[in-house]
């Protein structure tokens, strides 16, 4: 955190702690956190009252340090960070609050919408190319990913400067505006069609169009003017880039949110939920696009739906998303904040250099990059993959793609996931063999690939934060997202070209002879290399040790 940053652990509007959390009622943990920190009133500096600089004060955590029994009856209203009722005593140890689930909901749903936008046309490339001749869905996804990469380089320093609350709210607005640029004025005829106004206008006011060439053009024809259709491609790209710029503020911050709001035994779960909602967003893109976008007018309705949902979510974020809880939720967060008295978080470029030199960081980084690259490459070409397996109906393609993204659960064995991905990738690349033409096997392979590849991301996001503790969680995830999306932006066009190459496998054995596509060979080599490198992981889990777990 920047030395001049003013955001700190402050009071919630609704303030009761959640007794169901690990930090709320676990007396053993509370005692352990106090013992691990060895804090007492005598340890606190006498000449500091705020955390605006490098100072430290009990009120920075939203409550008193105990012992001042008259705090509840204080008449002073000047200090917004002081609990006048004395309910929250930081010396009681870590606490969790119900608001953490609201925070997780908004961050996860924002991530869902952002990845929905990224892959919104992946399962309907033919519809998109008819709407924008000469343009490809693959190219639009690639532009999104490159903007995501650029934003990943900035998100750490911006969040450190302005805090998670402000950044999340601003990014939600940026995403909503981007979605409206992608939609354009196409929502006007969509809304009028929904409420039946178009037919009424046509019956009662035909001929009121101001067209000079055709005075009897009709109001109905006016609503079908190109201005009320999809926006020009450059405007669509600008809107897509705006969403791509906003996305890292939802993708790179789940570990930070988990550390600030969730108990030590909840952090992995909360990070997994938030990170996996990216995959849920891709799944939603496959399903909704396949059901709605069956043509130009369907694409108008589809983009309008995304714009409306992103706006509603942005309004909710502005109203409900908060900054920090009154009291840290874990002993490790207590310890990290205590150390921050004399240590400000370095800029992202310094964190990058430090983390890359930290033992154990490179392996979870590579595993994360491998997982997200496979997910993005397969997702970008899902229509082509299914077509090679004899599945051409758009709805079947959409639901199969959704299954690939949704079959993600939190697991603890990265190596087994990487090995399983090899087996699941193979049927996707076979072409001139009956296995490669068997729709059932193809769909099952996609489902299992999502099941095994997806968990690698949340596992290694938390692992990287653990080994770099007390480093900046946002910087850790920014590095992983940067690596994953940068490689994806490169690998998507590379895989597109490699898919045109076929290689013979066992041509002299009649029943095993087959061709395999180059893109699948490329992804399998990625998995093998990651597996071999990951096997040597052996680094101390610093945050786990700080929590005493």
Coordinates of C-alpha atoms in Angstrom, one line a residue:
X1 CA 0.0 0.0 0.0
X2 CA 1.3 3.4 -0.8
X3 CA 2.7 5.4 2.1
X4 CA 0.3 8.2 1.4
X5 CA -2.7 6.0 0.9
X6 CA -5.7 7.0 3.1
X7 CA -7.8 3.8 2.8
X8 CA -7.7 1.6 5.9
X9 CA -9.8 -0.8 7.9
X10 CA -12.9 1.2 8.6
X11 CA -16.4 1.0 10.0
X12 CA -19.1 -0.9 8.1
X13 CA -22.6 0.6 7.9
X14 CA -24.1 -2.6 9.3
X15 CA -21.7 -3.7 11.8
X16 CA -22.3 -7.0 13.6
X17 CA -19.5 -9.6 13.1
X18 CA -20.4 -12.9 11.6
X19 CA -20.1 -15.6 14.3
X20 CA -20.1 -18.3 11.7
X21 CA -16.7 -17.4 10.4
X22 CA -13.5 -18.9 11.5
X23 CA -12.3 -15.6 12.9
X24 CA -15.4 -14.7 14.8
X25 CA -15.8 -17.3 17.5
X26 CA -12.6 -19.3 17.4
X27 CA -11.0 -18.4 20.7
X28 CA -8.0 -20.6 20.0
X29 CA -7.3 -18.7 16.8
X30 CA -7.8 -15.4 18.5
X31 CA -5.3 -16.3 21.2
X32 CA -2.9 -17.6 18.6
X33 CA -3.2 -14.4 16.6
X34 CA -2.4 -12.3 19.8
X35 CA 0.5 -14.6 20.7
X36 CA 1.9 -14.5 17.2
X37 CA 1.8 -10.7 17.1
X38 CA 2.7 -10.2 20.7
X39 CA 0.8 -6.9 20.7
X40 CA -0.1 -5.0 23.8
X41 CA -1.0 -1.3 24.5
X42 CA 2.7 -0.7 25.4
X43 CA 3.7 -1.7 21.9
X44 CA 1.7 1.0 20.3
X45 CA 3.3 4.3 19.4
X46 CA 2.1 7.3 21.4
X47 CA 2.6 9.9 18.8
X48 CA 0.5 8.5 15.9
X49 CA -3.3 8.7 15.5
X50 CA -3.9 7.8 11.9
X51 CA -2.5 5.5 9.2
X52 CA -2.3 8.3 6.6
X53 CA 1.4 8.0 6.8
X54 CA 3.5 5.2 8.2
X55 CA 1.9 5.5 11.7
X56 CA -0.3 2.9 13.4
X57 CA -3.3 3.4 15.7
X58 CA -5.9 1.0 17.0
X59 CA -8.6 3.1 15.4
X60 CA -7.1 2.2 12.0
X61 CA -8.8 -1.2 12.5
X62 CA -12.2 0.3 13.2
X63 CA -12.4 -0.3 16.9
X64 CA -10.7 0.4 20.2
X65 CA -7.9 -1.6 21.7
X66 CA -9.9 -2.3 24.8
X67 CA -9.6 -0.7 28.2
X68 CA -11.4 2.5 27.4
X69 CA -14.8 1.7 28.7
X70 CA -16.1 5.2 28.2
X71 CA -15.6 4.9 24.4
X72 CA -19.2 3.8 23.9
X73 CA -20.5 7.0 25.4
X74 CA -18.1 9.3 23.7
X75 CA -19.7 12.5 22.2
X76 CA -17.0 12.9 19.6
X77 CA -18.2 12.4 16.0
X78 CA -15.1 13.7 14.3
X79 CA -13.3 10.4 13.8
X80 CA -15.1 8.3 11.2
X81 CA -12.9 5.3 12.0
X82 CA -13.7 5.0 15.7
X83 CA -16.5 2.8 17.1
X84 CA -18.2 4.9 19.7
X85 CA -20.2 1.9 21.0
X86 CA -17.0 0.0 21.6
X87 CA -18.4 -3.2 20.1
X88 CA -15.3 -4.1 18.1
X89 CA -12.1 -4.6 20.1
X90 CA -9.2 -5.3 17.8
X91 CA -7.4 -7.1 20.7
X92 CA -10.2 -9.7 20.6
X93 CA -8.5 -11.1 17.5
X94 CA -9.7 -11.7 13.9
X95 CA -13.4 -11.4 13.0
X96 CA -15.4 -11.9 9.8
X97 CA -18.5 -10.0 8.8
X98 CA -21.5 -10.9 6.6
X99 CA -20.7 -8.1 4.2
X100 CA -17.8 -10.3 2.9
X101 CA -20.3 -12.3 0.9
X102 CA -21.8 -9.2 -0.7
X103 CA -18.3 -8.2 -1.7
X104 CA -17.6 -11.6 -3.2
X105 CA -20.9 -11.6 -5.1
X106 CA -20.2 -8.3 -6.8
X107 CA -16.6 -9.0 -7.6
X108 CA -17.5 -12.4 -9.0
X109 CA -20.4 -11.2 -11.0
X110 CA -18.4 -8.4 -12.5
X111 CA -15.8 -10.9 -13.6
X112 CA -18.6 -13.0 -15.1
X113 CA -19.9 -10.2 -17.2
X114 CA -16.4 -9.2 -18.4
X115 CA -15.5 -12.7 -19.6
X116 CA -19.0 -13.0 -21.1
X117 CA -18.1 -9.9 -23.2
X118 CA -14.7 -11.3 -24.2
X119 CA -16.1 -14.6 -25.5
X120 CA -19.6 -13.2 -26.5
X121 CA -19.2 -14.3 -30.1
X122 CA -17.0 -17.3 -29.8
X123 CA -19.8 -19.8 -30.4
X124 CA -21.4 -17.7 -33.2
X125 CA -18.5 -16.7 -35.4
X126 CA -20.7 -17.1 -38.6
X127 CA -23.3 -14.7 -37.3
X128 CA -20.7 -12.2 -36.3
X129 CA -18.9 -12.4 -39.6
X130 CA -22.2 -11.8 -41.5
X131 CA -22.9 -8.8 -39.3
X132 CA -19.4 -7.4 -39.8
X133 CA -18.1 -8.7 -43.2
X134 CA -14.3 -9.1 -43.3
X135 CA -14.1 -9.3 -39.4
X136 CA -13.6 -12.3 -37.3
X137 CA -14.7 -13.3 -33.8
X138 CA -11.2 -14.5 -33.1
X139 CA -9.8 -11.1 -34.0
X140 CA -12.1 -9.3 -31.6
X141 CA -11.2 -11.7 -28.7
X142 CA -7.5 -11.1 -29.4
X143 CA -8.0 -7.4 -29.2
X144 CA -9.7 -7.8 -25.8
X145 CA -6.9 -10.0 -24.5
X146 CA -4.2 -7.5 -25.5
X147 CA -6.0 -4.6 -23.7
X148 CA -6.4 -6.9 -20.7
X149 CA -2.6 -7.4 -20.7
X150 CA -1.9 -3.7 -20.8
X151 CA -4.3 -3.1 -17.9
X152 CA -2.8 -5.9 -15.8
X153 CA 0.4 -3.8 -15.7
X154 CA -1.4 -0.9 -14.2
X155 CA -4.0 -2.4 -11.8
X156 CA -1.6 -3.1 -8.9
X157 CA -0.4 0.5 -8.5
X158 CA -3.9 1.9 -9.1
X159 CA -5.5 -0.3 -6.5
X160 CA -2.7 0.5 -4.0
X161 CA -3.2 4.2 -4.6
X162 CA -7.0 4.4 -4.5
X163 CA -8.2 1.3 -2.8
X164 CA -10.3 -1.7 -3.9
X165 CA -13.6 0.0 -3.4
X166 CA -13.0 3.0 -5.6
X167 CA -11.3 1.0 -8.3
X168 CA -14.1 -1.6 -8.4
X169 CA -16.8 1.0 -8.7
X170 CA -15.0 3.0 -11.4
X171 CA -14.2 -0.2 -13.4
X172 CA -17.8 -1.4 -13.2
X173 CA -18.9 2.0 -14.7
X174 CA -16.2 1.7 -17.4
X175 CA -17.4 -1.8 -18.3
X176 CA -21.0 -0.6 -18.5
X177 CA -20.1 2.2 -20.8
X178 CA -18.1 -0.2 -23.0
X179 CA -21.1 -2.6 -23.2
X180 CA -23.4 0.3 -24.3
X181 CA -20.9 1.2 -27.1
X182 CA -21.0 -2.4 -28.2
X183 CA -24.8 -2.2 -28.2
X184 CA -25.2 1.2 -29.8
X185 CA -28.8 2.3 -30.5
X186 CA -29.8 -1.2 -31.4
X187 CA -31.6 -1.4 -28.1
X188 CA -34.2 1.2 -29.3
X189 CA -36.0 -1.2 -31.7
X190 CA -35.4 -4.1 -29.3
X191 CA -37.3 -2.3 -26.5
X192 CA -40.0 -1.1 -28.8
X193 CA -40.5 -4.6 -30.1
X194 CA -40.7 -5.9 -26.6
X195 CA -43.4 -3.5 -25.5
X196 CA -45.3 -3.6 -28.9
X197 CA -44.8 0.1 -29.7
X198 CA -43.5 -0.6 -33.2
X199 CA -46.8 -2.0 -34.4
X200 CA -48.8 0.9 -32.9
X201 CA -46.6 3.5 -34.4
X202 CA -46.7 1.9 -37.8
X203 CA -50.6 1.8 -37.8
X204 CA -51.2 5.3 -36.6
X205 CA -48.3 7.4 -37.9
X206 CA -47.3 6.0 -41.3
X207 CA -45.8 8.7 -43.5
X208 CA -44.4 10.9 -40.8
X209 CA -40.8 10.1 -41.6
X210 CA -38.7 13.1 -42.6
X211 CA -36.9 11.3 -45.4
X212 CA -36.7 13.5 -48.5
X213 CA -36.4 10.7 -50.9
X214 CA -39.5 8.8 -49.7
X215 CA -42.0 10.9 -47.6
X216 CA -44.1 7.7 -47.1
X217 CA -41.1 5.8 -45.8
X218 CA -43.0 5.1 -42.5
X219 CA -42.0 5.2 -38.9
X220 CA -41.5 1.4 -38.9
X221 CA -38.8 1.7 -41.6
X222 CA -37.2 4.6 -39.7
X223 CA -36.6 2.2 -36.7
X224 CA -34.9 -0.2 -39.1
X225 CA -32.4 2.5 -40.2
X226 CA -28.8 1.5 -39.8
X227 CA -28.4 4.0 -37.0
X228 CA -30.7 1.8 -35.0
X229 CA -28.7 -1.3 -35.8
X230 CA -25.4 -2.6 -34.5
X231 CA -22.7 0.0 -34.1
X232 CA -19.9 0.4 -36.7
X233 CA -17.0 -2.0 -36.1
X234 CA -14.6 0.7 -34.8
X235 CA -17.1 1.6 -32.1
X236 CA -17.6 -2.0 -31.3
X237 CA -13.9 -2.4 -30.9
X238 CA -13.6 0.7 -28.6
X239 CA -16.4 -0.7 -26.4
X240 CA -14.7 -4.1 -26.3
X241 CA -11.3 -2.5 -25.4
X242 CA -13.0 -0.6 -22.5
X243 CA -14.3 -3.8 -21.1
X244 CA -10.9 -5.4 -21.5
X245 CA -9.4 -2.5 -19.6
X246 CA -11.8 -2.9 -16.8
X247 CA -11.5 -6.7 -16.5
X248 CA -8.2 -6.9 -14.5
X249 CA -9.8 -5.0 -11.7
X250 CA -12.1 -7.9 -11.3
X251 CA -9.7 -10.7 -12.2
X252 CA -6.6 -9.6 -10.3
X253 CA -8.2 -8.6 -7.0
X254 CA -9.9 -11.8 -5.7
X255 CA -6.8 -12.8 -3.5
X256 CA -6.8 -9.2 -2.1
X257 CA -10.5 -9.4 -1.3
X258 CA -10.0 -12.8 0.3
X259 CA -7.1 -11.6 2.4
X260 CA -9.0 -8.4 3.6
X261 CA -12.4 -10.0 4.2
X262 CA -12.2 -13.8 4.7
X263 CA -10.9 -16.0 7.5
X264 CA -7.8 -18.1 6.8
X265 CA -9.9 -21.2 6.3
X266 CA -12.2 -19.4 3.8
X267 CA -9.7 -17.6 1.6
X268 CA -9.1 -20.5 -0.9
X269 CA -12.8 -21.0 -1.4
X270 CA -13.5 -17.3 -1.9
X271 CA -10.7 -16.9 -4.4
X272 CA -11.8 -20.0 -6.2
X273 CA -15.3 -18.7 -6.5
X274 CA -14.3 -15.3 -7.8
X275 CA -11.7 -16.7 -10.3
X276 CA -14.0 -19.5 -11.5
X277 CA -16.7 -17.0 -12.3
X278 CA -14.5 -16.0 -15.2
X279 CA -15.2 -19.5 -16.6
X280 CA -18.8 -19.2 -15.7
X281 CA -18.9 -16.0 -17.8
X282 CA -17.5 -17.9 -20.8
X283 CA -20.1 -20.6 -20.3
X284 CA -22.9 -18.1 -20.2
X285 CA -21.5 -16.6 -23.4
X286 CA -21.8 -19.9 -25.2
X287 CA -25.3 -20.7 -24.0
X288 CA -26.9 -17.3 -24.4
X289 CA -25.3 -16.6 -27.7
X290 CA -26.4 -20.0 -29.0
X291 CA -30.0 -19.4 -27.9
X292 CA -30.4 -15.7 -28.8
X293 CA -28.0 -14.7 -31.6
X294 CA -29.4 -16.6 -34.6
X295 CA -29.0 -13.7 -36.9
X296 CA -28.5 -10.0 -37.2
X297 CA -31.5 -9.0 -35.1
X298 CA -30.7 -11.7 -32.6
X299 CA -27.2 -10.3 -32.2
X300 CA -28.8 -6.9 -31.5
X301 CA -31.0 -8.4 -28.7
X302 CA -28.0 -10.3 -27.4
X303 CA -25.7 -7.2 -27.1
X304 CA -28.6 -5.2 -25.6
X305 CA -29.1 -7.8 -22.9
X306 CA -25.4 -7.6 -21.9
X307 CA -25.5 -3.8 -21.8
X308 CA -28.6 -3.8 -19.5
X309 CA -27.2 -6.4 -17.2
X310 CA -23.8 -4.7 -16.9
X311 CA -25.6 -1.4 -16.1
X312 CA -27.7 -3.0 -13.3
X313 CA -24.6 -4.6 -11.9
X314 CA -22.7 -1.3 -11.9
X315 CA -25.5 0.4 -10.1
X316 CA -25.5 -2.3 -7.4
X317 CA -21.7 -2.1 -7.1
X318 CA -21.9 1.7 -6.6
X319 CA -24.5 1.2 -3.9
X320 CA -23.2 -1.8 -1.9
X321 CA -19.5 -2.5 -2.5
X322 CA -17.5 -1.3 0.5
X323 CA -13.8 -0.9 1.3
X324 CA -12.4 -2.7 4.3
X325 CA -14.0 -4.4 7.3
X326 CA -13.8 -3.0 10.8
X327 CA -11.3 -5.6 11.9
X328 CA -8.9 -7.9 9.9
X329 CA -10.2 -11.4 9.4
X330 CA -7.0 -13.4 10.1
X331 CA -3.8 -13.4 12.1
X332 CA -1.7 -13.1 8.9
X333 CA -3.6 -9.9 7.9
X334 CA -3.0 -8.5 11.4
X335 CA 0.7 -9.2 11.1
X336 CA 0.9 -7.8 7.6
X337 CA -0.8 -4.5 8.7
X338 CA 1.5 -4.3 11.7
X339 CA 4.5 -4.6 9.4
X340 CA 3.1 -1.9 7.1
X341 CA 3.8 0.7 9.8
X342 CA 7.4 0.9 8.5
X343 CA 7.0 -0.7 5.1
X344 CA 5.0 0.6 2.1
X345 CA 4.1 -1.7 -0.8
X346 CA 6.6 -1.1 -3.7
X347 CA 5.5 -0.2 -7.2
X348 CA 4.4 -3.1 -9.5
X349 CA 7.7 -3.2 -11.4
X350 CA 9.6 -3.7 -8.1
X351 CA 7.1 -6.3 -6.9
X352 CA 7.5 -8.1 -10.2
X353 CA 11.2 -8.3 -9.8
X354 CA 11.0 -9.4 -6.2
X355 CA 8.3 -12.1 -6.8
X356 CA 10.2 -13.6 -9.7
X357 CA 13.2 -14.0 -7.4
X358 CA 11.1 -15.6 -4.6
X359 CA 11.6 -19.4 -4.3
X360 CA 8.5 -21.3 -5.4
X361 CA 6.8 -18.4 -7.3
X362 CA 7.6 -19.4 -10.9
X363 CA 5.9 -22.8 -10.7
X364 CA 2.4 -21.7 -9.7
X365 CA 2.9 -18.8 -12.2
X366 CA 3.6 -21.3 -15.0
X367 CA 0.7 -23.6 -14.0
X368 CA -1.7 -20.6 -13.9
X369 CA -0.5 -19.5 -17.4
X370 CA -0.9 -23.0 -18.8
X371 CA -4.4 -23.4 -17.4
X372 CA -5.7 -20.0 -18.6
X373 CA -4.0 -20.4 -22.0
X374 CA -5.7 -23.8 -22.7
X375 CA -9.0 -22.4 -21.5
X376 CA -8.9 -19.4 -23.8
X377 CA -7.6 -21.2 -26.8
X378 CA -10.2 -24.0 -26.6
X379 CA -12.9 -21.4 -25.9
X380 CA -12.0 -19.2 -28.8
X381 CA -12.2 -22.2 -31.3
X382 CA -15.0 -24.1 -29.7
X383 CA -17.2 -23.9 -32.8
X384 CA -14.4 -25.3 -35.0
X385 CA -13.6 -28.0 -32.5
X386 CA -17.2 -29.2 -32.3
X387 CA -17.6 -29.0 -36.1
X388 CA -14.7 -31.4 -36.6
X389 CA -16.4 -33.9 -34.4
X390 CA -19.5 -33.8 -36.5
X391 CA -21.5 -31.4 -34.2
X392 CA -22.7 -28.4 -36.3
X393 CA -25.9 -27.4 -34.6
X394 CA -25.3 -24.0 -32.9
X395 CA -27.2 -25.0 -29.7
X396 CA -25.2 -28.2 -29.2
X397 CA -22.0 -26.2 -29.7
X398 CA -23.1 -23.7 -27.2
X399 CA -24.1 -26.2 -24.5
X400 CA -21.0 -28.2 -25.0
X401 CA -18.9 -25.1 -24.6
X402 CA -20.8 -24.2 -21.4
X403 CA -20.1 -27.6 -20.0
X404 CA -16.4 -27.2 -20.7
X405 CA -16.3 -24.0 -18.7
X406 CA -18.8 -24.9 -15.9
X407 CA -17.3 -28.3 -14.9
X408 CA -14.8 -26.6 -12.6
X409 CA -14.3 -27.5 -8.9
X410 CA -11.6 -26.7 -6.4
X411 CA -9.0 -29.4 -6.2
X412 CA -5.7 -29.7 -4.4
X413 CA -3.6 -31.6 -6.8
X414 CA -2.3 -29.5 -9.7
X415 CA -0.1 -32.3 -11.0
X416 CA -2.9 -34.7 -11.5
X417 CA -4.9 -32.0 -13.2
X418 CA -2.1 -31.3 -15.6
X419 CA -1.8 -35.0 -16.4
X420 CA -5.5 -35.4 -16.9
X421 CA -5.5 -32.5 -19.3
X422 CA -3.2 -34.4 -21.6
X423 CA -5.7 -37.3 -21.9
X424 CA -8.6 -34.9 -22.4
X425 CA -6.9 -32.8 -25.1
X426 CA -6.0 -35.8 -27.3
X427 CA -9.6 -36.5 -28.7
X428 CA -10.0 -32.9 -29.6
X429 CA -7.1 -33.1 -32.1
X430 CA -7.8 -36.4 -33.8
X431 CA -9.2 -36.0 -37.3
X432 CA -9.0 -39.0 -39.6
X433 CA -9.7 -41.6 -36.8
X434 CA -13.1 -42.7 -35.6
X435 CA -12.3 -41.4 -32.1
X436 CA -12.0 -37.9 -33.6
X437 CA -15.3 -38.2 -35.3
X438 CA -17.2 -39.5 -32.4
X439 CA -19.5 -36.7 -31.0
X440 CA -20.0 -38.4 -27.6
X441 CA -16.3 -38.8 -26.9
X442 CA -15.7 -35.2 -28.0
X443 CA -18.3 -33.7 -25.7
X444 CA -17.1 -35.9 -22.7
X445 CA -13.5 -34.8 -23.4
X446 CA -14.5 -31.1 -23.3
X447 CA -16.3 -31.6 -20.0
X448 CA -13.4 -33.4 -18.4
X449 CA -10.9 -30.9 -19.8
X450 CA -12.9 -28.1 -18.0
X451 CA -13.1 -30.2 -14.9
X452 CA -9.3 -30.7 -14.7
X453 CA -7.9 -27.6 -16.2
X454 CA -10.1 -25.0 -14.4
X455 CA -9.0 -25.7 -10.8
X456 CA -5.4 -25.1 -11.6
X457 CA -6.1 -21.3 -11.7
X458 CA -7.5 -20.8 -8.1
X459 CA -5.2 -23.3 -6.6
X460 CA -2.1 -21.6 -7.9
X461 CA -3.4 -18.1 -7.3
X462 CA -3.6 -18.8 -3.6
X463 CA -0.4 -20.7 -3.6
X464 CA 1.5 -17.8 -5.2
X465 CA 0.1 -15.4 -2.6
X466 CA 1.1 -17.8 0.1
X467 CA 4.7 -18.2 -0.9
X468 CA 5.2 -14.4 -1.5
X469 CA 3.5 -13.3 1.8
X470 CA 3.5 -10.5 2.9
X471 CA 3.6 -9.3 -0.7
X472 CA 0.9 -7.4 -2.4
X473 CA -1.9 -9.9 -3.3
X474 CA -3.0 -7.7 -6.3
X475 CA 0.5 -7.6 -7.7
X476 CA 0.7 -11.4 -7.5
X477 CA -2.5 -12.0 -9.3
X478 CA -1.7 -9.2 -11.8
X479 CA 1.5 -11.0 -12.8
X480 CA -0.4 -14.3 -13.2
X481 CA -3.2 -12.7 -15.2
X482 CA -0.7 -10.7 -17.3
X483 CA 1.2 -13.9 -18.1
X484 CA -1.9 -15.9 -18.8
X485 CA -3.7 -13.4 -21.0
X486 CA -0.5 -12.3 -22.8
X487 CA 0.3 -15.9 -23.7
X488 CA -3.4 -16.4 -24.7
X489 CA -3.3 -13.3 -27.0
X490 CA -0.3 -14.8 -28.7
X491 CA -1.4 -18.4 -28.6
X492 CA -4.9 -17.8 -30.1
X493 CA -3.7 -16.8 -33.6
X494 CA -0.8 -19.3 -33.3
X495 CA -3.3 -22.1 -32.5
X496 CA -5.5 -21.0 -35.4
X497 CA -2.6 -21.5 -37.8
X498 CA -1.4 -24.7 -36.2
X499 CA -5.0 -26.1 -36.5
X500 CA -4.5 -26.3 -40.2
X501 CA -1.5 -28.7 -39.8
X502 CA -2.1 -32.4 -39.5
X503 CA 0.5 -34.9 -38.3
X504 CA 0.4 -38.7 -38.8
X505 CA 0.3 -41.0 -35.8
X506 CA 1.2 -44.7 -36.2
X507 CA 0.3 -44.8 -39.9
X508 CA 1.4 -48.4 -40.2
X509 CA -0.9 -49.7 -37.5
X510 CA -4.4 -50.0 -39.1
X511 CA -6.6 -49.6 -36.0
X512 CA -4.4 -46.8 -34.4
X513 CA -3.5 -44.8 -37.5
X514 CA -4.7 -41.2 -37.2
X515 CA -4.0 -37.6 -37.9
X516 CA -3.7 -35.1 -35.0
X517 CA -4.0 -31.3 -35.4
X518 CA -1.1 -29.0 -34.6
X519 CA -3.0 -26.8 -32.2
X520 CA -3.7 -29.8 -29.9
X521 CA -0.1 -30.9 -30.1
X522 CA 0.9 -27.4 -29.1
X523 CA -1.4 -27.4 -26.0
X524 CA -0.3 -30.9 -25.0
X525 CA 3.4 -29.8 -25.1
X526 CA 2.5 -26.9 -22.9
X527 CA 0.9 -29.3 -20.3
X528 CA 3.9 -31.6 -20.4
X529 CA 6.4 -28.8 -19.9
X530 CA 4.4 -27.3 -17.1
X531 CA 4.1 -30.7 -15.4
X532 CA 7.8 -31.4 -15.5
X533 CA 8.7 -28.0 -14.2
X534 CA 6.0 -28.0 -11.5
X535 CA 7.2 -31.3 -10.0
X536 CA 10.2 -29.6 -8.3
X537 CA 8.0 -27.2 -6.3
X538 CA 9.3 -27.0 -2.7
X539 CA 8.9 -23.6 -1.1
X540 CA 7.7 -22.5 2.4
X541 CA 4.1 -21.4 2.7
X542 CA 4.7 -18.2 4.6
X543 CA 1.1 -17.0 5.0
X544 CA 0.0 -20.4 6.2
X545 CA 2.8 -20.3 8.8
X546 CA 1.8 -16.8 9.9
X547 CA -1.8 -18.0 10.5
X548 CA -0.4 -21.0 12.5
X549 CA -2.4 -23.4 10.3

